[in-house]
């Protein structure tokens, strides 16, 4: 029976592709207050400010020099070549995992290149600027769109499927996340408390995360170096 793998990624895996993390010294939350742009209250209070924040990030993501890096590609290779199940759960709202070929992928915090209609709840691809005048492509209601991203205080997506996978995996790999935002920060404990007794947990991160001591193993270094090396080693054991 081949071992099943669950992978969690955070902003650190996309840093070397040119996208900012959140809590590094030069991160997003060092430049703007999350209370002003990433909560339902912020959207209620000043929707244009929230639209502008995500328009800027969407613009940046779609810039030609933002491409998947070797870490994204290594995870797509693992999905393609690993004999057992591989589920990639990302906190990231970028599309770099998709663009590198990962398909067994869940965006628990939503996607920057998608919009959701507050009138009919439809979700649609959205690659241009969004404003209070943007119209839903399904129901046509004007002014009712929001970026399909999970804000602080909202329930992340796919949680039932994620917890089921954590309870049944043999290996949990956490990559490029500070381990400071729940529920993702609690996944390693979920595996250790409610998962298979033999399940292994490993952190691949530039530096020890808040939860580093909870992992069986930790490998520190830039994702574009440590992730391909780790995947290579893993595939040799299959
Ligand atoms: N390679 C690997 N790890 C890196 C690299 C790199 N090149 N650069 C930075 N890191 C690590 C940092 O050391 C840090 O531990 O990536 C982690 C990024 O942590 P955060 O900025 O907190 O990002 P993340 O953990 O994804 O944040 C979780 O918080 O703000 C919310 O919704 C947002 O999904 C996000 C969530």
Tab-separated table of C-alpha atoms in Angstrom, residues 78-170:
chain	number	residue	atom	x	y	z
A	78	UNK	CA	5.851	14.529	-6.730
A	79	UNK	CA	2.128	14.455	-7.625
A	80	UNK	CA	2.946	12.942	-11.023
A	81	UNK	CA	5.472	10.325	-9.874
A	82	UNK	CA	4.415	9.341	-6.342
A	83	UNK	CA	2.615	5.953	-6.350
A	84	UNK	CA	0.236	6.884	-3.485
A	85	UNK	CA	-2.190	9.759	-2.949
A	86	UNK	CA	-0.786	13.302	-2.895
A	87	UNK	CA	-2.970	16.227	-1.780
A	88	UNK	CA	-1.584	19.769	-1.961
A	89	UNK	CA	-3.330	22.232	0.361
A	90	UNK	CA	-2.223	25.811	-0.167
A	91	UNK	CA	-2.860	28.941	1.886
A	92	UNK	CA	-1.672	30.922	-1.140
A	93	UNK	CA	-4.088	32.723	-3.436
A	94	UNK	CA	-1.674	32.779	-6.371
A	95	UNK	CA	-1.918	30.294	-9.277
A	96	UNK	CA	1.720	29.183	-9.317
A	97	UNK	CA	0.952	25.616	-8.224
A	98	UNK	CA	-1.535	25.212	-11.098
A	99	UNK	CA	0.868	26.780	-13.565
A	100	UNK	CA	3.578	24.303	-12.568
A	101	UNK	CA	1.219	21.328	-13.134
A	102	UNK	CA	-0.211	20.494	-9.687
A	103	UNK	CA	-3.854	19.438	-10.010
A	104	UNK	CA	-4.718	17.656	-6.733
A	105	UNK	CA	-4.813	21.068	-5.116
A	106	UNK	CA	-7.071	22.854	-2.628
A	107	UNK	CA	-6.910	26.631	-2.114
A	108	UNK	CA	-8.080	26.880	1.504
A	109	UNK	CA	-7.832	30.703	1.435
A	110	UNK	CA	-9.398	31.097	-2.024
A	111	UNK	CA	-7.901	32.434	-5.255
A	112	UNK	CA	-6.824	35.923	-6.313
A	113	UNK	CA	-7.831	35.272	-9.962
A	114	UNK	CA	-11.425	34.434	-9.039
A	115	UNK	CA	-14.426	36.620	-8.146
A	116	UNK	CA	-17.540	35.728	-6.159
A	117	UNK	CA	-20.943	37.365	-6.647
A	118	UNK	CA	-22.649	38.478	-3.428
A	119	UNK	CA	-26.025	38.387	-5.210
A	120	UNK	CA	-25.989	34.883	-6.769
A	121	UNK	CA	-22.889	33.332	-5.113
A	122	UNK	CA	-21.429	32.360	-8.491
A	123	UNK	CA	-17.609	32.082	-8.646
A	124	UNK	CA	-15.918	33.102	-11.880
A	125	UNK	CA	-12.437	33.662	-13.324
A	126	UNK	CA	-11.473	37.323	-12.896
A	127	UNK	CA	-8.185	38.642	-14.306
A	128	UNK	CA	-8.879	42.369	-14.647
A	129	UNK	CA	-9.321	45.163	-12.112
A	130	UNK	CA	-12.450	44.837	-9.967
A	131	UNK	CA	-14.468	47.785	-8.683
A	132	UNK	CA	-17.806	48.584	-7.147
A	133	UNK	CA	-19.185	48.846	-10.707
A	134	UNK	CA	-17.962	45.410	-11.849
A	135	UNK	CA	-20.867	43.235	-13.029
A	136	UNK	CA	-21.416	39.562	-12.245
A	137	UNK	CA	-20.886	37.487	-15.431
A	138	UNK	CA	-23.725	35.161	-14.353
A	139	UNK	CA	-26.577	37.270	-12.961
A	140	UNK	CA	-25.452	40.664	-14.250
A	141	UNK	CA	-25.942	42.301	-10.854
A	142	UNK	CA	-23.717	45.401	-10.774
A	143	UNK	CA	-21.565	46.225	-7.751
A	144	UNK	CA	-21.916	42.891	-6.025
A	145	UNK	CA	-18.550	41.284	-6.688
A	146	UNK	CA	-15.743	40.499	-4.269
A	147	UNK	CA	-12.441	38.736	-4.783
A	148	UNK	CA	-12.903	35.018	-3.963
A	149	UNK	CA	-10.374	35.137	-1.107
A	150	UNK	CA	-11.052	34.028	2.482
A	151	UNK	CA	-10.665	37.005	4.836
A	152	UNK	CA	-9.768	36.939	8.513
A	153	UNK	CA	-12.828	35.886	10.494
A	154	UNK	CA	-14.207	33.810	7.594
A	155	UNK	CA	-14.224	30.019	7.328
A	156	UNK	CA	-11.475	28.652	5.065
A	157	UNK	CA	-12.596	26.437	2.168
A	158	UNK	CA	-12.458	22.581	1.922
A	159	UNK	CA	-11.872	22.033	5.647
A	160	UNK	CA	-13.772	18.706	5.844
A	161	UNK	CA	-11.741	17.231	2.995
A	162	UNK	CA	-8.502	18.568	4.485
A	163	UNK	CA	-9.116	17.096	7.944
A	164	UNK	CA	-10.051	13.761	6.389
A	165	UNK	CA	-6.767	13.751	4.435
A	166	UNK	CA	-4.751	14.717	7.533
A	167	UNK	CA	-6.306	11.878	9.544
A	168	UNK	CA	-5.344	9.356	6.857
A	169	UNK	CA	-1.925	10.484	5.670
A	170	UNK	CA	1.444	8.803	6.238
